[in-house]
Tab-separated table of C-alpha atoms and ligand atoms in Angstrom:
chain	number	residue	atom	x	y	z
A	1	UNK	CA	1.887	-10.422	-16.064
A	2	UNK	CA	1.017	-14.008	-15.225
A	3	UNK	CA	1.126	-15.514	-11.735
A	4	UNK	CA	2.194	-19.003	-10.687
A	5	UNK	CA	1.625	-21.006	-7.512
A	6	UNK	CA	4.422	-21.713	-5.027
A	7	UNK	CA	3.408	-25.376	-5.126
A	8	UNK	CA	3.525	-25.594	-8.887
A	9	UNK	CA	0.205	-27.333	-9.503
A	10	UNK	CA	-2.341	-24.566	-10.044
A	11	UNK	CA	-3.101	-22.888	-13.369
A	12	UNK	CA	-1.299	-19.602	-13.939
A	13	UNK	CA	-3.584	-16.574	-13.695
A	14	UNK	CA	-3.513	-12.910	-14.598
A	15	UNK	CA	-3.528	-10.170	-11.969
A	16	UNK	CA	-7.318	-9.690	-11.833
A	17	UNK	CA	-7.893	-13.379	-11.115
A	18	UNK	CA	-5.085	-13.604	-8.558
A	19	UNK	CA	-6.545	-10.612	-6.757
A	20	UNK	CA	-9.942	-12.263	-6.306
A	21	UNK	CA	-8.677	-15.836	-5.874
A	22	UNK	CA	-6.365	-15.349	-2.861
A	23	UNK	CA	-5.065	-18.855	-2.212
A	24	UNK	CA	-4.165	-21.045	-5.224
A	25	UNK	CA	-6.224	-24.223	-5.666
A	26	UNK	CA	-3.187	-26.412	-4.903
A	27	UNK	CA	-2.939	-24.684	-1.514
A	28	UNK	CA	0.035	-22.574	-2.644
A	29	UNK	CA	0.579	-18.828	-2.754
A	30	UNK	CA	0.760	-16.861	-5.983
A	31	UNK	CA	3.933	-15.127	-7.176
A	32	UNK	CA	4.710	-13.305	-10.425
A	33	UNK	CA	6.148	-15.664	-13.025
A	34	UNK	CA	9.198	-13.397	-13.183
A	35	UNK	CA	10.420	-10.384	-11.206
A	36	UNK	CA	10.393	-7.309	-13.448
A	37	UNK	CA	13.696	-5.456	-13.228
A	38	UNK	CA	13.778	-1.778	-12.387
A	39	UNK	CA	16.420	0.737	-11.328
A	40	UNK	CA	16.003	3.795	-9.135
A	41	UNK	CA	17.155	5.853	-12.143
A	42	UNK	CA	14.315	4.355	-14.142
A	43	UNK	CA	11.830	5.560	-11.530
A	44	UNK	CA	13.227	9.020	-10.883
A	45	UNK	CA	12.481	10.581	-14.218
A	46	UNK	CA	11.524	14.078	-13.216
A	47	UNK	CA	14.484	16.461	-13.601
A	48	UNK	CA	14.219	17.885	-10.089
A	49	UNK	CA	13.788	14.486	-8.502
A	50	UNK	CA	10.525	15.356	-6.774
A	51	UNK	CA	8.637	12.131	-7.427
A	52	UNK	CA	5.723	11.648	-5.081
A	53	UNK	CA	4.859	8.340	-3.459
A	54	UNK	CA	2.048	8.061	-6.022
A	55	UNK	CA	4.500	8.404	-8.944
A	56	UNK	CA	6.795	5.751	-7.484
A	57	UNK	CA	3.871	3.410	-6.792
A	58	UNK	CA	2.690	3.602	-10.404
A	59	UNK	CA	6.163	2.795	-11.771
A	60	UNK	CA	6.557	-0.208	-9.468
A	61	UNK	CA	3.018	-1.580	-9.811
A	62	UNK	CA	2.566	-1.156	-13.565
A	63	UNK	CA	4.527	-4.292	-14.604
A	64	UNK	CA	2.750	-6.429	-11.968
A	65	UNK	CA	-0.724	-5.380	-13.092
A	66	UNK	CA	-0.054	-5.250	-16.844
A	67	UNK	CA	-2.651	-7.053	-18.907
A	68	UNK	CA	-5.293	-6.420	-16.218
A	69	UNK	CA	-5.091	-2.686	-15.567
A	70	UNK	CA	-4.243	0.090	-17.973
A	71	UNK	CA	-1.760	2.598	-16.612
A	72	UNK	CA	-4.446	5.285	-16.361
A	73	UNK	CA	-6.751	2.946	-14.437
A	74	UNK	CA	-3.921	1.993	-12.107
A	75	UNK	CA	-3.147	5.651	-11.560
A	76	UNK	CA	-6.741	6.398	-10.617
A	77	UNK	CA	-6.846	3.527	-8.084
A	78	UNK	CA	-3.505	4.449	-6.501
A	79	UNK	CA	-4.518	8.097	-6.108
A	80	UNK	CA	-7.805	7.166	-4.489
A	81	UNK	CA	-6.163	4.571	-2.205
A	82	UNK	CA	-3.811	7.078	-0.597
A	83	UNK	CA	-6.175	10.068	-0.407
A	84	UNK	CA	-7.093	9.109	3.136
A	85	UNK	CA	-3.486	9.323	4.404
A	86	UNK	CA	-2.921	12.280	6.665
A	87	UNK	CA	0.771	12.983	6.015
A	88	UNK	CA	1.531	15.076	2.899
A	89	UNK	CA	4.366	12.716	1.918
A	90	UNK	CA	2.199	9.652	2.711
A	91	UNK	CA	5.303	7.916	4.110
A	92	UNK	CA	7.837	10.224	5.810
A	93	UNK	CA	11.337	9.121	6.884
A	94	UNK	CA	12.815	10.495	10.101
A	95	UNK	CA	16.441	10.296	11.163
A	96	UNK	CA	16.716	8.608	14.558
A	97	UNK	CA	20.477	8.243	14.878
A	98	UNK	CA	23.667	8.036	12.797
A	99	UNK	CA	22.472	6.981	9.339
A	100	UNK	CA	19.501	5.273	10.971
A	101	UNK	CA	16.003	6.076	9.745
A	102	UNK	CA	12.451	5.437	10.812
A	103	UNK	CA	10.085	4.925	7.882
A	104	UNK	CA	6.637	5.840	9.226
A	105	UNK	CA	4.071	3.567	7.619
A	106	UNK	CA	1.244	4.476	9.970
A	107	UNK	CA	-0.354	7.635	8.602
A	108	UNK	CA	-3.328	5.797	7.099
A	109	UNK	CA	-6.892	5.715	8.442
A	110	UNK	CA	-6.354	2.913	10.995
A	111	UNK	CA	-2.796	3.873	12.027
A	112	UNK	CA	-1.008	0.642	11.054
A	113	UNK	CA	1.087	-0.227	8.000
A	114	UNK	CA	-1.624	-2.633	6.841
A	115	UNK	CA	-3.532	0.387	5.493
A	116	UNK	CA	-0.903	0.837	2.760
A	117	UNK	CA	-1.791	-2.498	1.228
A	118	UNK	CA	-5.449	-2.771	2.160
A	119	UNK	CA	-6.538	0.691	1.004
A	120	UNK	CA	-5.221	-0.173	-2.458
A	121	UNK	CA	-6.575	-3.724	-2.429
A	122	UNK	CA	-10.031	-2.389	-1.454
A	123	UNK	CA	-9.974	-0.085	-4.498
A	124	UNK	CA	-8.804	-2.912	-6.740
A	125	UNK	CA	-11.457	-5.347	-5.498
A	126	UNK	CA	-14.224	-2.858	-6.149
A	127	UNK	CA	-12.867	-2.016	-9.595
A	128	UNK	CA	-12.492	-5.658	-10.662
A	129	UNK	CA	-15.875	-6.721	-9.249
A	130	UNK	CA	-17.714	-3.828	-10.909
A	131	UNK	CA	-16.102	-4.737	-14.215
A	132	UNK	CA	-17.262	-8.350	-13.807
A	133	UNK	CA	-20.650	-7.292	-12.390
A	134	UNK	CA	-20.124	-9.487	-9.356
A	135	UNK	CA	-20.373	-8.971	-5.615
A	136	UNK	CA	-18.664	-10.713	-2.708
A	137	UNK	CA	-18.959	-11.173	1.037
A	138	UNK	CA	-15.611	-10.852	2.775
A	139	UNK	CA	-15.390	-12.693	6.078
A	140	UNK	CA	-12.462	-12.551	8.452
A	141	UNK	CA	-11.451	-13.121	12.032
A	142	UNK	CA	-9.275	-10.617	13.803
A	143	UNK	CA	-7.549	-10.115	17.094
A	144	UNK	CA	-6.886	-6.484	16.254
A	145	UNK	CA	-5.166	-4.557	13.469
A	146	UNK	CA	-6.176	-6.484	10.366
A	147	UNK	CA	-9.890	-6.197	11.087
A	148	UNK	CA	-9.946	-2.426	11.319
A	149	UNK	CA	-7.683	-1.961	8.271
A	150	UNK	CA	-9.856	-4.319	6.185
A	151	UNK	CA	-13.081	-2.640	7.314
A	152	UNK	CA	-11.810	0.797	6.470
A	153	UNK	CA	-10.626	-0.391	3.056
A	154	UNK	CA	-14.005	-1.967	2.171
A	155	UNK	CA	-16.465	0.462	3.744
A	156	UNK	CA	-19.105	2.032	1.480
A	157	UNK	CA	-18.216	-0.197	-1.492
A	158	UNK	CA	-21.327	-1.319	-3.372
A	159	UNK	CA	-19.765	-4.613	-4.538
A	160	UNK	CA	-18.661	-5.800	-1.086
A	161	UNK	CA	-20.153	-6.733	2.264
A	162	UNK	CA	-17.579	-7.225	4.977
A	163	UNK	CA	-18.168	-9.281	8.117
A	164	UNK	CA	-15.469	-9.269	10.800
A	165	UNK	CA	-15.531	-11.591	13.798
A	166	UNK	CA	-13.645	-10.569	16.910
A	167	UNK	CA	-13.451	-12.252	20.315
A	168	UNK	CA	-15.903	-10.490	22.674
A	169	UNK	CA	-14.077	-8.433	25.339
A	170	UNK	CA	-10.680	-9.704	24.235
A	171	UNK	CA	-9.431	-6.952	21.913
A	172	UNK	CA	-8.042	-3.626	23.090
A	173	UNK	CA	-10.579	-0.816	23.297
A	174	UNK	CA	-8.882	1.254	20.567
A	175	UNK	CA	-8.867	-1.748	18.268
A	176	UNK	CA	-12.521	-2.612	18.907
A	177	UNK	CA	-13.685	0.973	18.515
A	178	UNK	CA	-11.805	1.353	15.244
A	179	UNK	CA	-13.888	-1.523	13.870
A	180	UNK	CA	-17.253	-0.922	15.473
A	181	UNK	CA	-17.630	2.842	15.055
A	182	UNK	CA	-17.516	2.768	11.245
A	183	UNK	CA	-20.841	4.088	9.914
A	184	UNK	CA	-21.390	2.158	6.707
A	185	UNK	CA	-24.218	-0.161	5.595
A	186	UNK	CA	-21.837	-2.824	4.224
A	187	UNK	CA	-19.761	-3.215	7.417
A	188	UNK	CA	-20.825	-5.849	9.955
A	189	UNK	CA	-19.052	-6.606	13.229
A	190	UNK	CA	-19.719	-9.734	15.231
A	191	UNK	CA	-18.332	-10.158	18.743
A	192	UNK	CA	-18.105	-13.892	19.358
A	193	UNK	CA	-18.341	-15.181	22.910
A	194	UNK	CA	-15.075	-17.059	22.662
A	195	UNK	CA	-11.400	-16.655	21.799
A	196	UNK	CA	-9.630	-15.506	18.639
A	197	UNK	CA	-9.119	-19.183	17.723
A	198	UNK	CA	-12.887	-19.754	17.996
A	199	UNK	CA	-13.430	-16.854	15.586
A	200	UNK	CA	-10.921	-18.342	13.175
A	201	UNK	CA	-12.574	-21.755	13.395
A	202	UNK	CA	-15.954	-20.195	12.561
A	203	UNK	CA	-14.475	-18.500	9.483
A	204	UNK	CA	-12.816	-21.741	8.382
A	205	UNK	CA	-16.139	-23.566	8.779
A	206	UNK	CA	-17.794	-20.971	6.502
A	207	UNK	CA	-15.234	-21.589	3.760
A	208	UNK	CA	-15.758	-25.359	4.061
A	209	UNK	CA	-19.561	-24.955	3.863
A	210	UNK	CA	-19.789	-25.116	0.061
A	211	UNK	CA	-23.421	-24.096	-0.177
A	212	UNK	CA	-22.963	-21.012	2.025
A	213	UNK	CA	-19.647	-20.206	0.378
A	214	UNK	CA	-21.168	-20.203	-3.104
A	215	UNK	CA	-24.388	-18.417	-2.177
A	216	UNK	CA	-22.432	-15.626	-0.530
A	217	UNK	CA	-19.517	-15.617	-2.957
A	218	UNK	CA	-17.235	-15.668	0.088
A	219	UNK	CA	-13.815	-14.116	-0.109
A	220	UNK	CA	-10.913	-13.283	2.207
A	221	UNK	CA	-8.356	-10.515	2.192
A	222	UNK	CA	-5.801	-12.050	4.475
A	223	UNK	CA	-2.095	-11.528	4.199
A	224	UNK	CA	-1.492	-14.347	1.739
A	225	UNK	CA	-3.168	-12.312	-1.002
A	226	UNK	CA	-0.544	-11.406	-3.582
A	227	UNK	CA	-1.929	-7.898	-4.080
A	228	UNK	CA	-1.120	-7.042	-0.469
A	229	UNK	CA	2.506	-8.096	-0.828
A	230	UNK	CA	2.741	-6.225	-4.132
A	231	UNK	CA	1.496	-2.944	-2.647
A	232	UNK	CA	4.118	-3.208	0.088
A	233	UNK	CA	7.036	-3.543	-2.357
A	234	UNK	CA	6.605	0.115	-3.269
A	235	UNK	CA	7.817	1.627	-0.001
A	236	UNK	CA	11.140	-0.193	-0.031
A	237	UNK	CA	11.896	1.621	-3.301
A	238	UNK	CA	10.483	4.792	-1.820
A	239	UNK	CA	13.001	4.586	1.057
A	240	UNK	CA	15.913	4.264	-1.366
A	241	UNK	CA	14.701	7.137	-3.534
A	242	UNK	CA	13.978	9.410	-0.588
A	243	UNK	CA	17.439	8.772	0.863
A	244	UNK	CA	18.964	9.362	-2.561
A	245	UNK	CA	20.777	6.034	-2.572
A	246	UNK	CA	21.166	5.519	-6.283
A	247	UNK	CA	23.962	2.997	-6.043
A	248	UNK	CA	24.602	2.302	-2.372
A	249	UNK	CA	23.377	-0.540	-0.223
A	250	UNK	CA	20.544	-0.225	2.283
A	251	UNK	CA	19.713	-2.366	5.302
A	252	UNK	CA	16.078	-2.821	6.329
A	253	UNK	CA	14.868	-3.915	9.743
A	254	UNK	CA	11.265	-5.103	9.913
A	255	UNK	CA	9.173	-6.218	12.903
A	256	UNK	CA	7.728	-9.461	11.584
A	257	UNK	CA	4.842	-11.817	12.215
A	258	UNK	CA	3.295	-13.351	9.127
A	259	UNK	CA	6.376	-12.381	7.069
A	260	UNK	CA	4.342	-10.473	4.478
A	261	UNK	CA	5.967	-7.100	5.036
A	262	UNK	CA	9.591	-8.192	4.913
A	263	UNK	CA	8.969	-10.574	2.024
A	264	UNK	CA	7.752	-7.559	0.045
A	265	UNK	CA	11.152	-6.012	0.794
A	266	UNK	CA	12.809	-9.096	-0.587
A	267	UNK	CA	10.643	-8.676	-3.688
A	268	UNK	CA	12.126	-5.200	-4.188
A	269	UNK	CA	15.589	-6.763	-3.970
A	270	UNK	CA	14.675	-9.416	-6.542
A	271	UNK	CA	13.589	-6.537	-8.812
A	272	UNK	CA	17.021	-4.941	-8.497
A	273	UNK	CA	17.020	-2.720	-5.400
A	274	UNK	CA	20.427	-2.809	-3.716
A	275	UNK	CA	19.806	-4.133	-0.250
A	276	UNK	CA	22.670	-5.497	1.818
A	277	UNK	CA	20.598	-7.030	4.648
A	278	UNK	CA	17.072	-7.840	5.665
A	279	UNK	CA	16.865	-7.891	9.462
A	280	UNK	CA	13.887	-9.797	10.863
A	281	UNK	CA	12.741	-8.596	14.300
A	282	UNK	CA	10.601	-10.983	16.332
A	283	UNK	CA	9.136	-10.830	19.840
A	284	UNK	CA	9.127	-13.883	22.149
A	285	UNK	CA	7.278	-15.723	19.374
A	286	UNK	CA	10.646	-16.298	17.777
A	287	UNK	CA	9.966	-18.961	15.158
A	288	UNK	CA	11.444	-16.808	12.363
A	289	UNK	CA	14.479	-15.869	14.447
A	290	UNK	CA	15.204	-19.544	15.112
A	291	UNK	CA	14.972	-20.305	11.426
A	292	UNK	CA	17.400	-17.588	10.328
A	293	UNK	CA	19.826	-18.613	13.089
A	294	UNK	CA	19.753	-22.352	12.665
A	295	UNK	CA	18.022	-23.239	9.392
A	296	UNK	CA	15.369	-25.078	11.352
A	297	UNK	CA	11.784	-24.002	11.979
A	298	UNK	CA	9.688	-25.530	14.753
A	299	UNK	CA	6.323	-24.085	15.685
A	300	UNK	CA	5.339	-23.964	19.358
A	301	UNK	CA	2.445	-22.362	21.256
A	302	UNK	CA	1.777	-18.661	20.843
A	303	UNK	CA	2.617	-16.486	23.861
A	304	UNK	CA	0.946	-13.077	24.281
A	305	UNK	CA	3.351	-10.094	24.129
A	306	UNK	CA	3.320	-6.291	24.009
A	307	UNK	CA	3.384	-6.531	20.198
A	308	UNK	CA	0.226	-8.614	19.617
A	309	UNK	CA	0.186	-8.263	15.815
A	310	UNK	CA	3.357	-10.362	15.758
A	311	UNK	CA	2.101	-13.113	18.063
A	312	UNK	CA	2.216	-15.719	15.326
A	313	UNK	CA	3.790	-19.161	15.120
A	314	UNK	CA	3.195	-20.161	11.496
A	315	UNK	CA	4.317	-17.264	9.290
A	316	UNK	CA	2.212	-17.942	6.194
A	317	UNK	CA	4.202	-15.803	3.747
A	318	UNK	CA	7.377	-17.730	4.509
A	319	UNK	CA	6.281	-20.140	1.783
A	320	UNK	CA	7.054	-17.438	-0.769
A	321	UNK	CA	10.665	-17.221	0.419
A	322	UNK	CA	10.940	-20.999	0.340
A	323	UNK	CA	9.856	-20.926	-3.311
A	324	UNK	CA	12.595	-18.427	-4.202
A	325	UNK	CA	15.160	-20.292	-2.084
A	326	UNK	CA	14.432	-23.506	-3.973
A	327	UNK	CA	14.888	-21.709	-7.294
A	328	UNK	CA	11.139	-21.703	-7.894
A	329	UNK	CA	10.785	-25.477	-7.699
A	330	UNK	CA	7.137	-25.893	-6.600
A	331	UNK	CA	7.496	-29.635	-6.029
A	332	UNK	CA	10.334	-29.093	-3.555
A	333	UNK	CA	8.222	-26.496	-1.693
A	334	UNK	CA	5.295	-28.875	-1.553
A	335	UNK	CA	7.421	-31.720	-0.175
A	336	UNK	CA	9.101	-29.533	2.442
A	337	UNK	CA	5.754	-28.249	3.683
A	338	UNK	CA	4.234	-31.730	3.794
A	339	UNK	CA	7.195	-32.792	5.935
A	340	UNK	CA	6.659	-29.732	8.172
A	341	UNK	CA	2.988	-30.629	8.628
A	342	UNK	CA	3.712	-34.225	9.583
A	343	UNK	CA	6.838	-33.744	11.739
A	344	UNK	CA	6.413	-30.147	12.950
A	345	UNK	CA	9.961	-29.360	11.803
A	346	UNK	CA	11.231	-27.620	8.674
A	347	UNK	CA	14.966	-27.960	7.972
A	348	UNK	CA	17.164	-26.582	5.225
A	349	UNK	CA	20.612	-27.897	4.324
A	350	UNK	CA	23.736	-26.140	5.745
A	351	UNK	CA	24.711	-24.827	2.310
A	352	UNK	CA	21.231	-23.337	1.848
A	353	UNK	CA	21.402	-21.758	5.303
A	354	UNK	CA	24.723	-20.162	4.420
A	355	UNK	CA	23.245	-18.602	1.301
A	356	UNK	CA	20.217	-17.358	3.230
A	357	UNK	CA	22.378	-15.750	5.902
A	358	UNK	CA	24.174	-13.656	3.306
A	359	UNK	CA	21.010	-11.591	2.846
A	360	UNK	CA	19.096	-12.220	6.074
A	361	UNK	CA	19.669	-11.876	9.774
A	362	UNK	CA	17.379	-11.705	12.777
A	363	UNK	CA	17.005	-10.856	16.444
A	364	UNK	CA	14.598	-11.789	19.217
A	365	UNK	CA	13.450	-8.805	21.251
A	366	UNK	CA	11.445	-9.676	24.362
A	367	UNK	CA	8.967	-7.402	26.154
A	368	UNK	CA	11.600	-5.965	28.510
A	369	UNK	CA	13.909	-5.061	25.639
A	370	UNK	CA	10.902	-3.606	23.794
A	371	UNK	CA	10.085	-1.284	26.702
A	372	UNK	CA	13.753	-0.332	27.075
A	373	UNK	CA	13.903	0.573	23.390
A	374	UNK	CA	10.769	2.741	23.594
A	375	UNK	CA	12.296	4.576	26.585
A	376	UNK	CA	15.697	4.929	24.903
A	377	UNK	CA	14.342	6.329	21.638
A	378	UNK	CA	12.169	8.776	23.555
A	379	UNK	CA	15.154	9.939	25.580
A	380	UNK	CA	17.449	10.249	22.561
A	381	UNK	CA	15.056	11.762	20.029
A	382	UNK	CA	11.828	12.804	21.735
A	383	UNK	CA	9.871	10.419	19.485
A	384	UNK	CA	7.288	8.039	20.932
A	385	UNK	CA	7.240	4.683	19.135
A	386	UNK	CA	4.850	1.761	19.397
A	387	UNK	CA	5.987	-1.670	20.678
A	388	UNK	CA	6.049	-3.302	17.203
A	389	UNK	CA	8.214	-0.537	15.801
A	390	UNK	CA	10.450	-0.855	18.873
A	391	UNK	CA	11.096	-4.520	18.080
A	392	UNK	CA	12.276	-3.544	14.589
A	393	UNK	CA	14.501	-0.742	15.865
A	394	UNK	CA	16.082	-2.898	18.562
A	395	UNK	CA	16.720	-5.693	16.057
A	396	UNK	CA	18.204	-3.228	13.571
A	397	UNK	CA	20.563	-1.727	16.136
A	398	UNK	CA	21.675	-5.155	17.253
A	399	UNK	CA	22.235	-6.612	13.807
A	400	UNK	CA	23.177	-3.800	11.409
A	401	UNK	CA	26.469	-4.570	9.725
A	402	UNK	CA	27.909	-1.085	9.203
A	403	UNK	CA	27.058	2.558	9.838
A	404	UNK	CA	28.206	3.295	6.285
A	405	UNK	CA	24.963	1.852	4.981
A	406	UNK	CA	21.709	3.533	5.901
A	407	UNK	CA	19.579	1.425	8.214
A	408	UNK	CA	15.859	1.870	7.578
A	409	UNK	CA	13.599	0.622	10.399
A	410	UNK	CA	9.942	0.190	9.499
A	411	UNK	CA	7.461	1.970	11.775
A	412	UNK	CA	4.436	-0.328	11.547
A	413	UNK	CA	1.964	1.253	13.991
A	414	UNK	CA	1.230	4.669	15.467
A	415	UNK	CA	2.138	4.867	19.171
A	416	UNK	CA	-1.401	6.062	19.994
A	417	UNK	CA	-2.653	2.610	19.075
A	418	UNK	CA	-0.769	0.950	21.927
A	419	UNK	CA	-0.866	3.566	24.687
A	420	UNK	CA	-0.383	1.187	27.660
A	421	UNK	CA	3.095	0.020	26.622
A	422	UNK	CA	4.203	3.520	25.659
A	423	UNK	CA	3.058	4.956	29.005
A	424	UNK	CA	4.753	2.119	30.867
A	425	UNK	CA	8.060	2.803	29.118
A	426	UNK	CA	8.084	6.601	29.096
A	427	UNK	CA	5.390	7.914	31.429
A	428	UNK	CA	4.038	9.843	28.422
A	429	UNK	CA	0.610	9.277	26.901
A	430	UNK	CA	0.794	9.165	23.103
A	431	UNK	CA	-1.949	11.242	21.484
A	432	UNK	CA	-4.215	9.860	18.785
A	433	UNK	CA	-4.121	11.929	15.566
A	434	UNK	CA	-6.896	14.498	15.196
A	435	UNK	CA	-8.841	12.257	12.795
A	436	UNK	CA	-9.385	9.777	15.634
A	437	UNK	CA	-9.562	12.022	18.659
A	438	UNK	CA	-13.310	11.549	19.068
A	439	UNK	CA	-12.973	7.746	18.815
A	440	UNK	CA	-14.141	7.282	22.386
A	441	UNK	CA	-17.274	9.377	21.776
A	442	UNK	CA	-18.462	7.579	18.645
A	443	UNK	CA	-21.350	5.101	18.653
A	444	UNK	CA	-20.378	1.463	18.352
A	445	UNK	CA	-22.243	-1.051	16.183
A	446	UNK	CA	-21.786	-4.769	16.770
A	447	UNK	CA	-23.728	-7.852	17.684
A	448	UNK	CA	-22.660	-10.284	20.364
A	449	UNK	CA	-23.269	-13.889	19.327
A	450	UNK	CA	-22.525	-17.217	20.986
A	451	UNK	CA	-19.727	-19.354	19.572
A	452	UNK	CA	-22.168	-21.390	17.464
A	453	UNK	CA	-21.682	-21.947	13.738
A	454	UNK	CA	-25.365	-22.221	12.745
A	455	UNK	CA	-26.330	-19.077	14.609
A	456	UNK	CA	-23.453	-17.062	13.158
A	457	UNK	CA	-24.141	-18.294	9.626
A	458	UNK	CA	-27.860	-17.514	9.714
A	459	UNK	CA	-27.110	-14.106	11.209
A	460	UNK	CA	-24.783	-13.334	8.275
A	461	UNK	CA	-27.409	-14.528	5.787
A	462	UNK	CA	-29.829	-12.053	7.314
A	463	UNK	CA	-27.580	-9.000	7.339
A	464	UNK	CA	-25.672	-8.999	4.044
A	465	UNK	CA	-27.158	-7.231	1.059
A	466	UNK	CA	-27.294	-9.735	-1.785
B	1	LIG	C1	0.706	-7.038	10.994
B	1	LIG	C2	1.690	-6.264	11.774
B	1	LIG	C3	3.049	-6.637	11.850
B	1	LIG	C4	3.588	-7.904	11.219
B	1	LIG	O1	3.646	-7.827	9.820
B	1	LIG	P1	3.790	-9.141	8.915
B	1	LIG	O2	3.610	-8.700	7.529
B	1	LIG	O3	2.680	-10.060	9.386
B	1	LIG	O4	5.136	-9.726	9.191
B	1	LIG	C5	3.919	-5.809	12.540
B	1	LIG	N1	3.484	-4.691	13.152
B	1	LIG	C6	2.190	-4.309	13.120
B	1	LIG	C7	1.780	-3.059	13.822
B	1	LIG	C8	1.246	-5.065	12.421
B	1	LIG	O5	-0.037	-4.671	12.402
């Protein structure tokens, strides 16, 4: 499989290169040069229909990694990636109401859906780097979930050092402890005396510092990396297979921020999965909702909400949808984005909006509605859900088109990760799973540094193992 850039001006690359490259050199995002077509019948080969998540993952991922990974190698990496998941099915589906399902994506080591992609990407990075006899330093800034998922995926890997910057005293305690209590020589946490934006600016400065960048072989595993989107495509197929929908239509509702998760769902549709609607749930940071309603995207300031992992104003993976919407015309994508950068507004024509709305709809769920949904689901089913998941469920209930079609709502975080909101809504304290119950007793490791580029850079030079 070859990969092409959404802006049409970067060389096409194979999977191994796309994995390590991240962003294309023309500033675009990589996509496969065609969507392989698959049917659920093609995946469910075993006579008793008892395919495991691992079996499904191999079928879906094989065409995307062909030419770079042999099937046996892929199999090995997939098995290892999901060994750390605590649920025997890896991703269970629970019925919440009439033909309405919760797909629980949070049984990985850091309790958020990001583990599904990052655990596999961590395995793939290590495999590819060992083959090339290279090493890298991954740097990233985090306000919460991504940092812990990336750390867990990269810990103990000989080819990687990972350095995560978080804003000192500005993350939740669970989130900070998940990052700082990891006992591994290649994991380095820096608490910056500043905000999340300061952390991001420091990371950007590192990538612009060519000498440092080259010496360290700097890399990122943020959500624009194709391999992360690819890994997420699998569970949309998994939902259809688990529900036994061989020829029906499914609706998916996804709490969205950077648009990586739901775009992966759209990828499954482009491969042939029968999906009648993609429902985008947003919190008060409603930029995506406005776009799907009006065909116009305008970014404003970020407001903090109960679902912090969706507090985003520029959804970076949206560019991938734009590329598909414009029939893969990279020049058109590039022009539209240049216009967006200069005017702050992205508009599509009425006819294009009409086509988009056939497959997509959206809802804005504010903090009050989020709390109401957590309370309602608890009352109706006895399940505690986290605030992100609640946004997806509320959006799905509001926008589903028919109870004939199963509605699958994506559960993106474990309720124990966001106890304050859950307690506020239900009066019940969600428990952390046994694997994390001693989180508050573990020793933390991190260094507090001032918001100063030279100090942070020289600190990193000292600690990584070149
Ligand atoms: C990252 C995250 C999201 C948003 O996912 P995107 O792929 O950025 O749209 C939603 N919920 C949780 C819990 C997350 O960590």
